[in-house]
Coordinates of C-alpha atoms and ligand atoms in Angstrom, one line a residue:
X1 CA -9.6 -34.2 5.7
X2 CA -10.7 -31.1 7.6
X3 CA -11.6 -29.5 4.3
X4 CA -13.8 -32.4 3.1
X5 CA -15.5 -32.3 6.5
X6 CA -15.8 -28.5 6.5
X7 CA -18.0 -28.6 3.3
X8 CA -20.9 -30.3 4.9
X9 CA -20.5 -29.0 8.4
X10 CA -21.7 -25.7 9.7
X11 CA -19.0 -23.1 9.1
X12 CA -16.6 -22.3 11.9
X13 CA -17.5 -19.1 13.6
X14 CA -15.4 -19.3 16.6
X15 CA -11.7 -20.1 16.9
X16 CA -9.5 -21.2 19.7
X17 CA -6.0 -19.7 20.1
X18 CA -3.9 -22.2 22.0
X19 CA -1.4 -19.7 23.3
X20 CA 1.4 -21.2 25.4
X21 CA 0.5 -24.7 26.3
X22 CA -1.8 -26.1 29.0
X23 CA 0.3 -26.1 32.1
X24 CA -1.9 -24.6 34.7
X25 CA 1.0 -23.5 36.9
X26 CA 2.6 -21.7 33.9
X27 CA -0.4 -19.5 33.1
X28 CA -0.2 -17.1 36.1
X29 CA 3.5 -16.7 35.4
X30 CA 2.9 -15.9 31.8
X31 CA 0.1 -13.5 32.8
X32 CA 2.4 -11.5 35.0
X33 CA 5.2 -11.6 32.5
X34 CA 3.1 -10.3 29.6
X35 CA 1.3 -7.8 31.8
X36 CA 4.7 -6.3 32.9
X37 CA 6.0 -6.3 29.3
X38 CA 2.8 -4.6 28.1
X39 CA 2.8 -1.9 30.7
X40 CA 6.5 -1.2 30.1
X41 CA 6.1 -1.0 26.3
X42 CA 3.1 1.3 26.6
X43 CA 4.9 3.6 29.1
X44 CA 8.1 3.8 27.1
X45 CA 6.3 4.6 23.9
X46 CA 4.0 7.1 25.5
X47 CA 7.0 8.8 27.1
X48 CA 8.7 9.2 23.7
X49 CA 5.6 10.7 22.2
X50 CA 5.1 13.1 25.1
X51 CA 8.8 14.1 25.1
X52 CA 8.7 14.8 21.4
X53 CA 5.6 16.8 21.7
X54 CA 6.7 18.8 24.8
X55 CA 10.2 19.8 23.8
X56 CA 10.8 22.3 21.2
X57 CA 14.3 21.0 20.3
X58 CA 12.8 17.7 19.5
X59 CA 10.5 19.2 16.8
X60 CA 12.6 17.9 13.9
X61 CA 11.6 15.4 11.2
X62 CA 13.8 12.8 12.7
X63 CA 12.0 12.9 16.1
X64 CA 8.6 13.3 14.3
X65 CA 9.4 9.9 12.7
X66 CA 10.5 8.5 16.0
X67 CA 7.3 9.6 17.7
X68 CA 5.2 8.3 14.9
X69 CA 7.0 5.0 15.1
X70 CA 6.3 4.9 18.8
X71 CA 2.6 5.5 18.3
X72 CA 2.5 2.7 15.8
X73 CA 4.3 0.4 18.3
X74 CA 1.8 1.5 21.0
X75 CA -1.1 0.3 18.8
X76 CA 0.9 -2.7 17.7
X77 CA 1.3 -4.1 21.3
X78 CA -2.3 -3.1 22.0
X79 CA -3.7 -5.3 19.2
X80 CA -2.1 -8.5 20.5
X81 CA -1.3 -8.3 24.2
X82 CA -4.5 -7.2 26.0
X83 CA -6.4 -10.2 24.5
X84 CA -3.6 -12.6 25.4
X85 CA -3.3 -11.2 28.9
X86 CA -7.1 -11.5 29.3
X87 CA -7.2 -15.0 28.1
X88 CA -4.3 -16.0 30.4
X89 CA -6.3 -14.5 33.3
X90 CA -9.6 -16.1 32.5
X91 CA -8.5 -19.2 30.8
X92 CA -10.9 -18.4 27.9
X93 CA -9.1 -19.0 24.7
X94 CA -11.9 -18.6 22.2
X95 CA -12.2 -15.7 19.8
X96 CA -14.9 -15.2 17.2
X97 CA -13.8 -15.5 13.6
X98 CA -14.8 -11.9 13.0
X99 CA -12.6 -10.5 15.8
X100 CA -9.9 -12.8 14.7
X101 CA -9.9 -11.3 11.2
X102 CA -10.0 -7.8 12.6
X103 CA -7.0 -8.6 14.8
X104 CA -5.3 -10.1 11.7
X105 CA -6.0 -6.9 9.7
X106 CA -4.7 -4.6 12.4
X107 CA -1.6 -6.6 12.9
X108 CA -0.9 -6.6 9.2
X109 CA -1.5 -2.9 8.8
X110 CA 0.6 -1.9 11.8
X111 CA 3.6 -4.2 10.9
X112 CA 3.6 -2.8 7.4
X113 CA 3.5 0.8 8.6
X114 CA 6.3 0.1 11.0
X115 CA 8.4 -1.2 8.1
X116 CA 7.5 1.8 5.9
X117 CA 8.3 4.3 8.7
X118 CA 11.7 2.7 9.3
X119 CA 12.4 3.1 5.6
X120 CA 11.2 6.7 5.6
X121 CA 13.6 7.3 8.6
X122 CA 16.4 5.8 6.5
X123 CA 15.7 8.3 3.8
X124 CA 15.6 11.1 6.3
X125 CA 19.1 10.1 7.7
X126 CA 20.3 9.7 4.1
X127 CA 19.4 13.3 3.3
X128 CA 20.8 14.6 6.5
X129 CA 24.2 13.0 6.1
X130 CA 24.6 12.7 2.3
X131 CA 23.0 16.0 1.3
X132 CA 23.4 18.2 4.5
X133 CA 23.1 21.5 2.6
X134 CA 19.9 20.6 0.8
X135 CA 18.5 18.8 3.9
X136 CA 16.4 21.7 5.3
X137 CA 14.8 22.2 1.9
X138 CA 14.2 18.6 1.2
X139 CA 13.0 17.5 4.6
X140 CA 10.9 19.5 6.9
X141 CA 7.7 19.1 9.0
X142 CA 5.5 19.3 5.9
X143 CA 7.4 16.7 3.8
X144 CA 7.6 14.5 6.9
X145 CA 3.8 14.8 7.3
X146 CA 3.3 13.8 3.7
X147 CA 5.6 10.8 4.0
X148 CA 3.8 9.6 7.2
X149 CA 0.4 10.1 5.5
X150 CA 1.7 8.3 2.4
X151 CA 2.7 5.3 4.5
X152 CA -0.8 5.1 6.1
X153 CA -2.7 5.6 2.9
X154 CA -0.7 3.0 1.0
X155 CA -0.9 0.4 3.7
X156 CA -4.6 0.9 4.5
X157 CA -5.6 0.7 0.8
X158 CA -3.7 -2.6 0.5
X159 CA -5.3 -3.9 3.7
X160 CA -8.8 -3.0 2.4
X161 CA -8.1 -4.8 -0.8
X162 CA -6.9 -8.0 1.0
X163 CA -9.9 -7.7 3.4
X164 CA -12.4 -7.5 0.5
X165 CA -10.8 -10.7 -1.0
X166 CA -11.0 -12.5 2.4
X167 CA -14.6 -11.5 2.9
X168 CA -15.5 -13.5 -0.2
X169 CA -13.8 -16.6 1.2
X170 CA -14.9 -19.0 3.9
X171 CA -12.7 -20.0 6.7
X172 CA -12.0 -23.7 6.5
X173 CA -8.8 -24.0 8.5
X174 CA -8.8 -25.8 11.9
X175 CA -10.8 -24.6 14.8
X176 CA -7.7 -24.5 16.9
X177 CA -4.8 -22.3 16.0
X178 CA -1.5 -22.9 17.7
X179 CA -0.6 -19.3 18.3
X180 CA -1.2 -16.5 20.7
X181 CA -2.9 -14.0 18.4
X182 CA -4.8 -14.3 15.1
X183 CA -2.2 -14.7 12.5
X184 CA -3.1 -17.0 9.7
X185 CA 0.5 -17.5 8.6
X186 CA 1.1 -20.7 10.6
X187 CA -2.2 -22.2 9.3
X188 CA -2.0 -24.1 6.0
X189 CA -4.7 -23.0 3.6
X190 CA -6.9 -21.1 6.1
X191 CA -9.5 -20.1 3.5
X192 CA -11.4 -21.9 0.8
X193 CA -13.0 -20.5 -2.3
X194 CA -11.4 -18.4 -5.0
X195 CA -8.0 -18.1 -3.2
X196 CA -5.8 -17.9 -6.3
X197 CA -6.0 -14.1 -6.7
X198 CA -5.4 -13.4 -3.1
X199 CA -2.4 -15.7 -3.0
X200 CA -0.8 -13.9 -6.0
X201 CA -1.6 -10.6 -4.5
X202 CA 0.0 -11.3 -1.2
X203 CA 2.9 -13.1 -2.8
X204 CA 3.7 -10.2 -5.2
X205 CA 3.3 -7.7 -2.4
X206 CA 5.5 -9.6 0.0
X207 CA 8.3 -10.1 -2.6
X208 CA 8.3 -6.7 -4.2
X209 CA 7.7 -4.9 -0.9
X210 CA 10.3 -6.8 1.1
X211 CA 13.0 -6.9 -1.5
X212 CA 12.4 -3.2 -2.6
X213 CA 12.5 -1.9 0.9
X214 CA 15.5 -4.0 1.9
X215 CA 17.5 -2.8 -1.1
X216 CA 16.5 0.8 -0.6
X217 CA 17.6 0.6 3.1
X218 CA 20.8 -1.1 2.2
X219 CA 21.6 1.5 -0.5
X220 CA 20.9 4.5 1.8
X221 CA 23.0 3.0 4.6
X222 CA 25.9 2.3 2.2
X223 CA 25.8 6.0 1.2
X224 CA 25.6 7.1 4.8
X225 CA 28.5 5.0 6.0
X226 CA 30.6 6.0 3.0
X227 CA 29.9 9.7 3.7
X228 CA 30.7 9.4 7.4
X229 CA 34.0 7.6 6.6
X230 CA 34.9 10.5 4.3
X231 CA 34.6 13.1 7.1
X232 CA 38.3 14.0 8.0
X233 CA 38.0 14.9 11.7
X234 CA 37.2 12.1 14.2
X235 CA 34.9 14.4 16.2
X236 CA 33.0 15.2 13.0
X237 CA 32.7 11.5 12.3
X238 CA 31.5 10.8 15.8
X239 CA 28.9 13.6 15.6
X240 CA 27.5 12.4 12.2
X241 CA 27.4 8.8 13.4
X242 CA 25.6 9.7 16.6
X243 CA 22.7 11.2 14.7
X244 CA 22.0 7.9 12.9
X245 CA 23.4 5.2 15.2
X246 CA 20.1 4.6 17.1
X247 CA 18.2 4.3 13.9
X248 CA 20.9 2.1 12.4
X249 CA 20.6 -0.3 15.5
X250 CA 16.8 -0.3 15.3
X251 CA 16.9 -1.2 11.5
X252 CA 19.6 -3.8 12.0
X253 CA 17.6 -5.5 14.8
X254 CA 14.6 -5.5 12.5
X255 CA 16.3 -7.0 9.5
X256 CA 18.4 -9.5 11.5
X257 CA 15.1 -10.7 13.0
X258 CA 13.4 -11.0 9.6
X259 CA 16.4 -13.0 8.3
X260 CA 16.2 -15.2 11.3
X261 CA 12.6 -16.0 10.4
X262 CA 13.6 -17.0 6.9
X263 CA 16.9 -18.8 7.6
X264 CA 16.3 -20.7 10.9
X265 CA 13.5 -22.9 9.5
X266 CA 16.0 -24.4 7.1
X267 CA 17.9 -25.8 10.2
X268 CA 14.9 -27.7 11.6
X269 CA 14.4 -25.7 14.7
X270 CA 12.0 -27.0 17.5
X271 CA 8.3 -26.5 16.9
X272 CA 8.2 -23.6 19.3
X273 CA 10.4 -21.4 17.1
X274 CA 7.8 -19.6 15.1
X275 CA 5.9 -18.7 18.3
X276 CA 9.1 -17.3 19.8
X277 CA 9.8 -15.2 16.7
X278 CA 6.2 -13.8 16.9
X279 CA 6.8 -12.9 20.6
X280 CA 9.9 -11.2 19.5
X281 CA 8.3 -9.2 16.7
X282 CA 4.9 -8.5 18.3
X283 CA 6.1 -7.9 21.8
X284 CA 9.8 -7.4 22.4
X285 CA 10.7 -5.1 19.5
X286 CA 8.1 -2.5 20.5
X287 CA 9.7 -2.8 24.0
X288 CA 13.2 -2.5 22.7
X289 CA 13.0 0.3 20.2
X290 CA 12.2 3.2 22.6
X291 CA 14.9 1.9 24.9
X292 CA 17.4 2.2 22.1
X293 CA 16.4 5.9 21.6
X294 CA 16.5 6.6 25.3
X295 CA 19.9 5.1 25.8
X296 CA 21.6 6.3 22.6
X297 CA 20.2 9.7 21.8
X298 CA 21.6 12.5 24.0
X299 CA 18.7 14.8 23.1
X300 CA 16.1 12.2 24.2
X301 CA 17.7 11.4 27.5
X302 CA 18.4 15.1 28.3
X303 CA 14.8 15.8 27.7
X304 CA 13.8 12.9 29.9
X305 CA 16.1 14.1 32.7
X306 CA 14.6 17.6 32.4
X307 CA 11.1 16.2 32.6
X308 CA 12.0 14.2 35.7
X309 CA 13.5 17.2 37.4
X310 CA 10.3 19.1 36.7
X311 CA 8.3 16.3 38.2
X312 CA 10.5 16.2 41.3
X313 CA 10.4 20.0 41.7
X314 CA 6.6 19.9 41.3
X315 CA 6.2 17.3 43.9
X316 CA 8.5 19.2 46.3
X317 CA 6.6 22.4 45.9
X318 CA 3.2 20.8 46.4
X319 CA 4.4 18.5 49.1
X320 CA 3.2 15.3 47.5
Ligands
LIG401 C1 4.0 12.2 13.2 O1 4.5 13.0 12.2 C2 3.8 14.2 11.9 C3 4.3 14.9 10.6 O2 5.5 15.4 10.8 C4 3.9 15.1 13.1 O3 3.2 16.4 12.9 C5 3.2 14.4 14.3 O4 3.4 15.2 15.5 C6 3.9 13.0 14.5 N1 3.1 12.2 15.4 C7 3.5 12.1 16.7 C8 2.7 11.3 17.6 O5 4.4 12.8 17.2

């Protein structure tokens, strides 16, 4: 019905993101909640980046990847949350179609890069544990830089391609989107025009990309676990495991979440479920990942402690 109407109406240029319901007493609470989460996520991720840059012993491919992941997560929360927080504060839920598409592009680019970086990190751990002797030759700052650049180039070229297709279409979905940021996934047939190619493109990409990356990750982790189990001494086992446990947890959290997205809809969950999963991916994972590295990596929390002592000593000396 919307579509037939859309044809002879003026095209929609402004959308409305419904966010989290209408309850006026709920909005200040949500505002505070998301503000706190946003500030915490930004602080944590900045802290990781600063620590990796500042401490010489964190200048290794593994921590370069961790810092790069943190910068991606920093951008990731910054594409969705500031707008949401602003709209919870002002009550203004409108967004122009153009800004909406930009937000959609950024969200897509950053989530793809996040996934690629996690895969590159798997490869790094795989080399470190399964080919320890060749590791320094196969993985160093330069290789790591090439891999990071490769992730960005691949993702941005794909995003530009999709964007060019979208520019040729007109938006003919509903004016109101029941979501808290611009993601067209929950909208059925958001665009009209020659959508066939775009649909095939995104479908192939999603299938090949997701399955390929998942199998690759699985294979590297099977190798890693098999190699660790083969180490005779238990201290050696522990040591090898400790270098990849935080990454393993991060990857597991990520894939369990993705599986939840695919499996739970089969069980007829309440209508709020997709929104909760989006909060989880867009907001809580960037908050959780740095915490995992802080808590599980001795090198990271030792550096953090050192940095804190420096700060305390500085304040003591300068009497602030
Ligand atoms: C990302 O990785 C590159 C390449 O190794 C590294 O030089 C750079 O410092 C990393 N970025 C951050 C923010 O640490």
